[in-house]
Coordinates of C-alpha atoms in Angstrom, one line a residue:
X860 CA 52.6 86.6 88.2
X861 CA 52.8 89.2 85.6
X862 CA 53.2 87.0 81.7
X863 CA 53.4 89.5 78.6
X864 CA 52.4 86.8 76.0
X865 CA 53.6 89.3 73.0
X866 CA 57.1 90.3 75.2
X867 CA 57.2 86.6 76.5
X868 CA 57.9 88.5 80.0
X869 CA 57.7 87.1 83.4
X870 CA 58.2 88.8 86.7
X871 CA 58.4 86.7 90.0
X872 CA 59.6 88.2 93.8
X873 CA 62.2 85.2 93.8
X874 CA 63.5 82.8 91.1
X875 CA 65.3 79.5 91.3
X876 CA 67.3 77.8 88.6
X877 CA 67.4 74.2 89.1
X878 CA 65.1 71.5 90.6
X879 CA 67.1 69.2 92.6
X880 CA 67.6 69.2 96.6
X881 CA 69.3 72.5 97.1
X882 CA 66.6 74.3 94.7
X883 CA 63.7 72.3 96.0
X884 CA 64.9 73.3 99.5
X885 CA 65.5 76.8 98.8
X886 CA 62.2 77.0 97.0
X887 CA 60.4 75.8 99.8
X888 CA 62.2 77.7 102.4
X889 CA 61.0 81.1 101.3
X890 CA 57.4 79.8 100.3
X891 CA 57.1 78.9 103.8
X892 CA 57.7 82.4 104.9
X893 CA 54.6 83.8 106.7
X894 CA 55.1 86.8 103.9
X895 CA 53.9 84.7 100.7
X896 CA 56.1 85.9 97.5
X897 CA 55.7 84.8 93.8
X898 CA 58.1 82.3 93.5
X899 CA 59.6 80.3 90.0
X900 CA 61.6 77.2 90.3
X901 CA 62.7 76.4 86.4
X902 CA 63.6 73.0 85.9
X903 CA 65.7 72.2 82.4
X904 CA 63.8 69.0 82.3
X905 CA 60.9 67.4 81.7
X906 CA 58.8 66.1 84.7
X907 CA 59.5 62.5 84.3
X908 CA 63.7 63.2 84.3
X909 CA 62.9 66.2 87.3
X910 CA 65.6 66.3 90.4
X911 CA 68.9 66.8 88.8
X912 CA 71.5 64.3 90.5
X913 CA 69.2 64.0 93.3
X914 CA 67.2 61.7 91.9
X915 CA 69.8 59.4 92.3
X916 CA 70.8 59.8 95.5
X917 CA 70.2 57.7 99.0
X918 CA 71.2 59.7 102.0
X919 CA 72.1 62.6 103.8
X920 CA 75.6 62.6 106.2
X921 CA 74.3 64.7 109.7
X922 CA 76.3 64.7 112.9
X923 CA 74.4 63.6 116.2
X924 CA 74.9 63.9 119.6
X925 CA 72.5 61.4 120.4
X926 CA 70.9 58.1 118.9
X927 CA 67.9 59.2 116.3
X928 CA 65.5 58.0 115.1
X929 CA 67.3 57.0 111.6
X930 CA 70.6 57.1 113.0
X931 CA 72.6 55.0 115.7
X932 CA 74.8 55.7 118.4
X933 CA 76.7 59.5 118.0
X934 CA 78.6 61.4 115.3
X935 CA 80.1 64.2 116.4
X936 CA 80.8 67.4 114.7
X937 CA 84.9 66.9 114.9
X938 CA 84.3 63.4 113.8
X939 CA 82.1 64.3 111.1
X940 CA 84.7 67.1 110.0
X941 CA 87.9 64.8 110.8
X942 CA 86.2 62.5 108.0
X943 CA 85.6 65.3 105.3
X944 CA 89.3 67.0 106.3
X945 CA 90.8 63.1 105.4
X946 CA 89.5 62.7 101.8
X947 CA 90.1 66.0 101.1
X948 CA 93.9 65.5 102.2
X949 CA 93.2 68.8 104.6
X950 CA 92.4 70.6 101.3
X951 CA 89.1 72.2 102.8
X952 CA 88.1 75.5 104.2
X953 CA 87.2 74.3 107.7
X954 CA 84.7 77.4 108.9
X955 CA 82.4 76.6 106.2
X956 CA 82.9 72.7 106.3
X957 CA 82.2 73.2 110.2
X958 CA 79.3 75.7 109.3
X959 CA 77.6 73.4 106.3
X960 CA 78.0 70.1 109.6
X961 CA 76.6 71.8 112.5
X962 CA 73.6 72.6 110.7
X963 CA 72.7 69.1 109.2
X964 CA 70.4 67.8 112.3
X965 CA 68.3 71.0 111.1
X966 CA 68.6 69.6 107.2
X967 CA 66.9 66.0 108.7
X968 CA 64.1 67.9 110.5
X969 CA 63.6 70.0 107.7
X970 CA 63.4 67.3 105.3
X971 CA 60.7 65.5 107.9
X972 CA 58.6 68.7 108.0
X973 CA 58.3 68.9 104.4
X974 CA 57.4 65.4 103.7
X975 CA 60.5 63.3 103.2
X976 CA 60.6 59.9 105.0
X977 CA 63.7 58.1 106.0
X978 CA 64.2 54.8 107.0
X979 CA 65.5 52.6 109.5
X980 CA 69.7 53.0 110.3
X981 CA 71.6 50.7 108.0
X982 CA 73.8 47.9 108.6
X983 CA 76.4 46.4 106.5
X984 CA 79.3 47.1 104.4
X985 CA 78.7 50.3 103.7
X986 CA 79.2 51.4 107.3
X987 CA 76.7 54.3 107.2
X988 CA 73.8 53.6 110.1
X989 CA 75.7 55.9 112.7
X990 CA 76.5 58.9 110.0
X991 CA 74.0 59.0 107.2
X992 CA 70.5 59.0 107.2
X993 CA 68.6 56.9 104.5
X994 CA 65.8 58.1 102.3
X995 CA 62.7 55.9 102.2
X996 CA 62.3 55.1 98.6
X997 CA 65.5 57.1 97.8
X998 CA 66.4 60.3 96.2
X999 CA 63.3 60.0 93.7
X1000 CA 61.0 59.7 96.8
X1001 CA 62.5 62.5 98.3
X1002 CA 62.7 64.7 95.0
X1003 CA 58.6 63.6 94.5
X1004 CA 58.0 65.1 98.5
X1005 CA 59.5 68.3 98.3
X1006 CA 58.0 68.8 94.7
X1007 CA 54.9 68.2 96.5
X1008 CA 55.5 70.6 99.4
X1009 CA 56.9 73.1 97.1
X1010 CA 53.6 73.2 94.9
X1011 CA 51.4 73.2 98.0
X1012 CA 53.2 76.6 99.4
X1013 CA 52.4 78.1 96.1
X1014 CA 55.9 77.3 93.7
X1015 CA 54.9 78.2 90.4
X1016 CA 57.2 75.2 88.3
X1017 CA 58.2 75.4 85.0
X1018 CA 59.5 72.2 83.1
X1019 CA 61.6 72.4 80.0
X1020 CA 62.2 75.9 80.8
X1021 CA 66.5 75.8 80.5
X1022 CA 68.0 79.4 82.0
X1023 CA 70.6 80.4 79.5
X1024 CA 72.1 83.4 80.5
X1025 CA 71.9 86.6 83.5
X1026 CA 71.5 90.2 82.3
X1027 CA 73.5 91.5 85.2
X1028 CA 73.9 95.3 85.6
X1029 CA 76.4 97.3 88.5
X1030 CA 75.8 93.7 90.8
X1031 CA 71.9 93.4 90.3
X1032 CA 70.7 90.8 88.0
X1033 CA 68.0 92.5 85.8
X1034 CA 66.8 89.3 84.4
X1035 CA 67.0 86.1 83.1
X1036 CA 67.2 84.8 79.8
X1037 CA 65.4 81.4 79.1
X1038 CA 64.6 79.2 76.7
X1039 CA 61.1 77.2 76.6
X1040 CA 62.1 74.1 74.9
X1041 CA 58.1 73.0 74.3
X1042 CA 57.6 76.3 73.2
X1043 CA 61.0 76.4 71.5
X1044 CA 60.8 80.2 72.2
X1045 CA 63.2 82.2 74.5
X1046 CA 61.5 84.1 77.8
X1047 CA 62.8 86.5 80.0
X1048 CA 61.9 86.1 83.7
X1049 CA 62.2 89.3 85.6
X1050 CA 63.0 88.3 89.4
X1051 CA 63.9 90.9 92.6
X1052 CA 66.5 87.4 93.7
X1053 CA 67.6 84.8 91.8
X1054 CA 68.7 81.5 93.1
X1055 CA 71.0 79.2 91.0
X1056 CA 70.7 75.8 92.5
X1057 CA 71.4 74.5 88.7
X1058 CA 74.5 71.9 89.5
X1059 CA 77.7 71.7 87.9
X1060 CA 79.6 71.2 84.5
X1061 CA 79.4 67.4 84.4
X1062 CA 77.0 66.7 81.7
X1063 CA 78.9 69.1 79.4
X1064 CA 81.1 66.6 77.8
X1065 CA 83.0 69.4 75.6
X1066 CA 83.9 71.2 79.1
X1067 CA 84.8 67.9 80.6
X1068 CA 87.4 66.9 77.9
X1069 CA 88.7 70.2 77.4
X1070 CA 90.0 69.9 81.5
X1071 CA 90.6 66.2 81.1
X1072 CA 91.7 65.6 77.4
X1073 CA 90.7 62.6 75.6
X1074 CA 90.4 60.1 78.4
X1075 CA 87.3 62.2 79.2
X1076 CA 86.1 60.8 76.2
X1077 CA 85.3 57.2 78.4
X1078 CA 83.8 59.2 81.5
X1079 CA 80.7 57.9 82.4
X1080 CA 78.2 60.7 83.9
X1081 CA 76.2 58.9 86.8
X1082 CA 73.4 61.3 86.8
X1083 CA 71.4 63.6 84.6
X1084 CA 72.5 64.9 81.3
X1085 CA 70.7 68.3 82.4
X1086 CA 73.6 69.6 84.3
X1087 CA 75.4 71.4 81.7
X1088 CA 77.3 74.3 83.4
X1089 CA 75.4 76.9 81.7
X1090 CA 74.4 79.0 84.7
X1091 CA 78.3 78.9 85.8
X1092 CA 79.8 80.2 82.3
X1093 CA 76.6 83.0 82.9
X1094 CA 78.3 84.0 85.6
X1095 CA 82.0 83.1 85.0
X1096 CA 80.9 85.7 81.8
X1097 CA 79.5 88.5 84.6
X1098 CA 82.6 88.3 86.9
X1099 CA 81.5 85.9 89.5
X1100 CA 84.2 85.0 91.7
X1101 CA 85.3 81.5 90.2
X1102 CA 86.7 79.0 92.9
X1103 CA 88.5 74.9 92.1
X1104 CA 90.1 73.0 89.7
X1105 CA 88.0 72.1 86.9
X1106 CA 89.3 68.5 86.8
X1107 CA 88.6 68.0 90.5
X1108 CA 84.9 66.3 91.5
X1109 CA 82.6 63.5 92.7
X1110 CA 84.1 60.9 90.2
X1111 CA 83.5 56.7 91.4
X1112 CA 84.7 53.5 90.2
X1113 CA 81.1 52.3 88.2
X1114 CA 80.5 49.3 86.3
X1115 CA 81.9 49.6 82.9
X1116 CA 78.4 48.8 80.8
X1117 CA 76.4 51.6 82.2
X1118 CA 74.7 54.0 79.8
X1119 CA 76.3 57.2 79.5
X1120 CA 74.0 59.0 81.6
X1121 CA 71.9 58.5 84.7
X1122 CA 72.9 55.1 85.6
X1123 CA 72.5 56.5 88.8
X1124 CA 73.9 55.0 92.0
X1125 CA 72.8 51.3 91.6
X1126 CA 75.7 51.4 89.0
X1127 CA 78.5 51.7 91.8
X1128 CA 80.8 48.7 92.6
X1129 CA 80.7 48.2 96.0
X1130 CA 83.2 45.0 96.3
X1131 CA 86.4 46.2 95.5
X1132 CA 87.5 47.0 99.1
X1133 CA 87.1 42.9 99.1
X1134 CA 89.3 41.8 96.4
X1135 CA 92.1 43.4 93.8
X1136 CA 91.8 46.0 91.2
X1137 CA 93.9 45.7 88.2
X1138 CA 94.5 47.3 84.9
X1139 CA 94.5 46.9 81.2
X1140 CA 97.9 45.3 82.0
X1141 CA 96.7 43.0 84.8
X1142 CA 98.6 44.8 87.0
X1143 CA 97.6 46.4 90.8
X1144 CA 97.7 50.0 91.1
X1145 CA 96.5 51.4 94.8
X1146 CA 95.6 49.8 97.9
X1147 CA 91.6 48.2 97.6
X1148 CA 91.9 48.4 101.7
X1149 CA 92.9 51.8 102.7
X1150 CA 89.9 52.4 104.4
X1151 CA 86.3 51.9 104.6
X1152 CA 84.9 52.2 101.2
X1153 CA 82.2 55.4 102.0
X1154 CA 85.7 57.2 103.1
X1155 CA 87.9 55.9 99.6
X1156 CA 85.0 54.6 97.2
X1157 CA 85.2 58.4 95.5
X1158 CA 89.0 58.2 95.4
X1159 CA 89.1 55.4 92.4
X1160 CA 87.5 57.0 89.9
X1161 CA 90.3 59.5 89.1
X1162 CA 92.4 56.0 89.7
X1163 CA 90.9 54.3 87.2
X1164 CA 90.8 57.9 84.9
X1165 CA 94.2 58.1 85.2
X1166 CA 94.6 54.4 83.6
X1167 CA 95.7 53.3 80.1
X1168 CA 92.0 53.4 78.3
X1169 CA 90.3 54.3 81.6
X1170 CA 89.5 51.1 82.2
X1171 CA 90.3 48.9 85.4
X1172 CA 89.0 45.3 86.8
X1173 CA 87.9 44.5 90.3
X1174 CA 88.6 40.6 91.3
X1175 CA 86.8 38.7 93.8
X1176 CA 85.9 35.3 94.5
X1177 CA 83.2 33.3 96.0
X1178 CA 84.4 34.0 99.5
X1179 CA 83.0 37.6 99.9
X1180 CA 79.9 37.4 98.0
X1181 CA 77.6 37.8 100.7
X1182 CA 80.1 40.9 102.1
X1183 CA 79.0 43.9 99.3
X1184 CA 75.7 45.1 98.0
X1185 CA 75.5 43.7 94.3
X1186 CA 75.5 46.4 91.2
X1187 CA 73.2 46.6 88.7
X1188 CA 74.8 44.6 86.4
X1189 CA 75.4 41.1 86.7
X1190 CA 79.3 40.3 87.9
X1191 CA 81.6 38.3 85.1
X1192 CA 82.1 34.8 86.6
X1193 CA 84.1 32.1 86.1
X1194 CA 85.7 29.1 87.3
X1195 CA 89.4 29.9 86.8
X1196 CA 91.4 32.8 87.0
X1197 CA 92.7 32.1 82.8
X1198 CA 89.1 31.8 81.9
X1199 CA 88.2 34.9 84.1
X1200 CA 91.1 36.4 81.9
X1201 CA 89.7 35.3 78.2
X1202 CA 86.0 36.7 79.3
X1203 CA 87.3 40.3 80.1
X1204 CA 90.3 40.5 77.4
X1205 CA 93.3 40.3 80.0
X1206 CA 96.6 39.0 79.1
X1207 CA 96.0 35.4 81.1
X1208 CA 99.5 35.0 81.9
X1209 CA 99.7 38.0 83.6
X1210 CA 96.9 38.1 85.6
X1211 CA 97.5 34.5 86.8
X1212 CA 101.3 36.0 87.9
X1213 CA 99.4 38.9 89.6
X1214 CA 96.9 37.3 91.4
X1215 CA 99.6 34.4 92.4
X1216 CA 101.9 37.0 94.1
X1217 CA 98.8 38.6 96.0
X1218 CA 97.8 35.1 97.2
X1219 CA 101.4 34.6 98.1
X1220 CA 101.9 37.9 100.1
X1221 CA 98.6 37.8 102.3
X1222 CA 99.2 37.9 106.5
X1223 CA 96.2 35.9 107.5
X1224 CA 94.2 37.3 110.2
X1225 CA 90.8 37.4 111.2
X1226 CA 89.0 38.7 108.3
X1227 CA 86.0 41.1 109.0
X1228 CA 84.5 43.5 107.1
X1229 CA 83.1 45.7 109.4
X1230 CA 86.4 47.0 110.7
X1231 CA 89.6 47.5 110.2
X1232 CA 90.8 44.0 110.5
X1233 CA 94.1 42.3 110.5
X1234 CA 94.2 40.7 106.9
X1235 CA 96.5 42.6 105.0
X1236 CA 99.8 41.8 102.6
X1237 CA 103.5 41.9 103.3
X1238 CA 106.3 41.9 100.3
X1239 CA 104.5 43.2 97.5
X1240 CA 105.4 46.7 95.9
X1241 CA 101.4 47.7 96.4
X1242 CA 100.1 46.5 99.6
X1243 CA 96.4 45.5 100.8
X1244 CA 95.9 47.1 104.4
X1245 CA 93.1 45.1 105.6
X1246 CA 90.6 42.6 104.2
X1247 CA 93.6 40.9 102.6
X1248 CA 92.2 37.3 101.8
X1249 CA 92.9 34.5 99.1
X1250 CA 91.5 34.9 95.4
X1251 CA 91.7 31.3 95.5
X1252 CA 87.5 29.8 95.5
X1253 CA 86.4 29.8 92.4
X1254 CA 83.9 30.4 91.4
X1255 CA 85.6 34.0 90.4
X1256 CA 84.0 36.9 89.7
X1257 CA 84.4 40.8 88.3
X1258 CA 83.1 43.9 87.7
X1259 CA 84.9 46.0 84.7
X1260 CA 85.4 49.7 86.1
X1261 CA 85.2 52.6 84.4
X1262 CA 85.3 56.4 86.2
X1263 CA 81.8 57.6 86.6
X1264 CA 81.3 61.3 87.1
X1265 CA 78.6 62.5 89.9
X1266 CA 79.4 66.4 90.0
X1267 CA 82.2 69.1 89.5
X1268 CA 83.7 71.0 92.1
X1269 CA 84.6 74.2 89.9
X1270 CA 82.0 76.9 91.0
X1271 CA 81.3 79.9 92.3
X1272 CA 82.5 81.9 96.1
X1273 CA 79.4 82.4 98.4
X1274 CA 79.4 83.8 102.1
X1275 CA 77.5 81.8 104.4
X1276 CA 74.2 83.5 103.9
X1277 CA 74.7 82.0 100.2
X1278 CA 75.4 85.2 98.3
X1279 CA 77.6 85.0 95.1
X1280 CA 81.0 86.9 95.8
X1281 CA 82.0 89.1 92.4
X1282 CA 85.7 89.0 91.2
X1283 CA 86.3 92.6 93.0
X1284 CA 85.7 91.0 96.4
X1285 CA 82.3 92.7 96.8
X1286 CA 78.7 90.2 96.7
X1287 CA 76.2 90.2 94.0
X1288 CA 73.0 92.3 95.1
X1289 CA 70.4 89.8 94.8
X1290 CA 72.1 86.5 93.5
X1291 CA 72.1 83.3 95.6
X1292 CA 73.9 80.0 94.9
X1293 CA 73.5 76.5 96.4
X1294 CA 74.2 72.9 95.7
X1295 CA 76.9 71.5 93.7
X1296 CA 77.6 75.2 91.8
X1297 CA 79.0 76.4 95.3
X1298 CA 80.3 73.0 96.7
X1299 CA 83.6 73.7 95.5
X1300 CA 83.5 76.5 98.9
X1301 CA 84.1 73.2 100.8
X1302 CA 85.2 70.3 98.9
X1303 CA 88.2 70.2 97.0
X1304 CA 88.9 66.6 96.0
X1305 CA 88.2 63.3 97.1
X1306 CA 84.7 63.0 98.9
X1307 CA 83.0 61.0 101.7
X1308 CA 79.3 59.8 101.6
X1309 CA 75.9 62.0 101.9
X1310 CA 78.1 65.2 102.1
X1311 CA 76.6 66.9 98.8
X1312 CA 73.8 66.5 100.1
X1313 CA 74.4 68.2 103.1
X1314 CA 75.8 71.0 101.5
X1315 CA 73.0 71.2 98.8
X1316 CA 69.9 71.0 101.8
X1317 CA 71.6 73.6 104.5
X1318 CA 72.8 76.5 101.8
X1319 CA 69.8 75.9 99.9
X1320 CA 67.6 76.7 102.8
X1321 CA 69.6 79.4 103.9
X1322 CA 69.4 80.9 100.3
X1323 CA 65.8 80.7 100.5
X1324 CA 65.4 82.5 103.6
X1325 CA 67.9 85.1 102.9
X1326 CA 66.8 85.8 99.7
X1327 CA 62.6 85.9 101.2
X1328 CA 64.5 88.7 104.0
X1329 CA 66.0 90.6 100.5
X1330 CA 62.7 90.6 98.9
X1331 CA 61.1 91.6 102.2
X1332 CA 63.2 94.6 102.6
X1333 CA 62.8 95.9 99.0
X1334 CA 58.9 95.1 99.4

């Protein structure tokens, strides 16, 4: 590494701009190279807060022709592709969603080579044992083992080092600009590729309510506050080629008193496929039992977004407690529905006349929550598919909803060797993008589990090695 103290220079073979999965992967992919190159990975924040939204993450969806060792029976590619073409209501460019799936078993063994652990295949509610495979110790164990392998291949990593701008010049980016926040002084990092791994817009509350208006003003941002678009308006600025709606994204029901930022995915409600939702005005507004809540759990925070105040209620009783993995937060109980109604502000009247007609509507069948049972309503203007049962064993209890953003979909075009398309049609010289700043190349709206991680850990490997073969060429 060449560093010009009195320029504040820097000049690396290959730098990346982020420090979550897809950069970490990309970072490690071309150290491992047999060719070693000087490589930078700038992270905007400091090491404690290090791994971007992947911090908080759990697992990774890969298709399987075969049992695994994390993961049961078989998923198949079609499957895996029918799943991902549902929530995005066929709204998906299917060569790259097929592209990003068949390479995921390569993702898991990758991962394993480089020191991430997974566990056993789950059970339960969530549904998940067969199609996504679990990180032992989560997405902080995971970010800690590919920090780890990264450093050990020689990653030079610079915290509190926040990439502000690209001097881009006929398709080549000359350099970047960035600013040292210990230092508080502004470098420039001379690369032969750059990488931008750096997330979306979703931190940037100012971007998010000037495509939402003022109900983004009560969006809750589930993961780091680092993720502030700034690497996308860079290259929104240099005519990149600028794919998705703004307002489209990763957005959940969470639990109403999480902090602002970072709450992370232990702030999900996991229960509301088992009971009712309702609104400020006690009133249903979607089907809780469309489908199983990994395929429809990303669909209800634009529902409750797109409610008076942003705020919604999810009703259970003492039936289904043992059905749902608990949230952070402790649920709202009590031991009638008008009490229930006084603790979380709720007209009582009208949420007694709510919950009275749902009682009255469900089709009892054989309720189980591991399938698409037979309990579902009849007469009402709403209906519950399945898991229809009785709010009608108190003790009763809620979790108050509000949307929690995970990551934006507006980014940038990349071919599937990760290079950064320019508005005229043509590809940036020696610019790569992965993770959730190229997502929207696949997803559109709506989202099923794991599959941001896929995407982030295949395109950030293949940037890595495609940018160590550009390097390799100029060398």
């Amino acid at each position: 590494m060449k560093n010009n103290k009195k320029e504040n220079k820097m000049e690396f073979d290959v730098a990346v701009i982020g420090g979550g999965n897809a950069a970490l992967c990309a970072a490690i992919a071309t150290a491992s190279q047999k060719t070693k190159l000087k490589i930078a990975l700038l992270e905007s924040s400091p090491k404690e807060w290090r791994g971007g939204n992947s911090q908080h993450t759990r697992n990774l969806r890969s298709m399987h022709d075969a049992p695994t060792d994390v993961l049961v029976k078989t998923y198949s590619e079609d499957e895996f592709f029918e799943d991902v073409f549902k929530v995005t209501k066929g709204q998906t460019n299917e060569e790259y969603a097929r592209f990003v799936i068949s390479h995921t078993p390569k993702a898991v063994e990758f991962a394993k080579k480089h020191g991430v652990r997974f566990q056993p295949s789950m059970r339960g509610t969530l549904h998940l044992g067969r199609t996504n495979a679990f990180f032992l110790g989560g997405g902080k164990s995971l970010i800690n083992a590919y920090f780890n392998a990264a450093i050990n291949l020689g990653v030079e990593i610079f915290y509190e080092f926040e990439a502000l701008d690209l001097i881009i010049d006929k398709g080549i980016c000359k350099e970047i600009l960035v600013f040292d926040k210990k230092q508080k002084r502004e470098v420039k990092f001379k690369s032969k590729a750059v990488i931008i791994a750096s997330g979306g817009f979703e931190s940037n509350l100012e971007w998010l309510e000037k495509a939402w208006g003022e109900k983004a003003r009560n969006f809750i941002i589930r993961g780091t506050r680092f993720n502030q678009g700034k690497m996308l308006k860079a290259l929104q600025k240099n005519r990149a080629q600028i794919i998705g709606d703004p307002t489209q994204g990763h957005m959940v029901a969470i639990d109403a008193r999480t902090p602002k930022y970072d709450g992370g995915i232990a702030s999900r409600v996991d229960c509301v496929s088992l009971g009712i939702v309702v609104n400020k005005k006690a009133q249903r507004f979607y089907d809780e039992g469309e489908d199983f809540w990994p395929k429809r759990y990303a669909i209800w925070g634009r529902l409750v977004a797109n409610e008076e105040d942003q705020i919604a209620y999810s009703i259970t009783d003492s039936k289904v407690q043992k059905c749902y993995m608990p949230s952070l937060f402790e649920p709202i109980v009590a031991n009638s529905i008008e009490e229930l109604a006084f603790k979380i502000n709720l007209d009582p009247k009208a949420l007694k006349i709510t919950i009275d007609e749902y009682n009255q509507s469900v089709v009892e069948g054989e309720f189980d929550h591991t399938i698409l049972d037979n309990c579902h309503t009849q007469g009402l203007k709403i209906e519950k598919t399945h898991w229809a049962l009785k709010i009608d064993t108190p003790p009763f209890y809620c979790y108050p909803l509000r949307p929690g953003v995970t990551f934006t979909y507006m980014g940038v075009k990349v071919d599937k060797n990760a290079r950064v398309y320019q508005e005229n049609g043509e590809l940036f010289k020696n610019i790569f993008a992965a993770g959730e700043i190229m997502a929207g190349n696949i997803l559109t709206q709506g989202y099923v589990a794991g599959f941001g991680m896929s995407i982030g850990s295949v395109f950030g490997r293949l940037a890595g090695e495609n940018a160590f073969e550009l390097v390799k060429d100029m060398k």
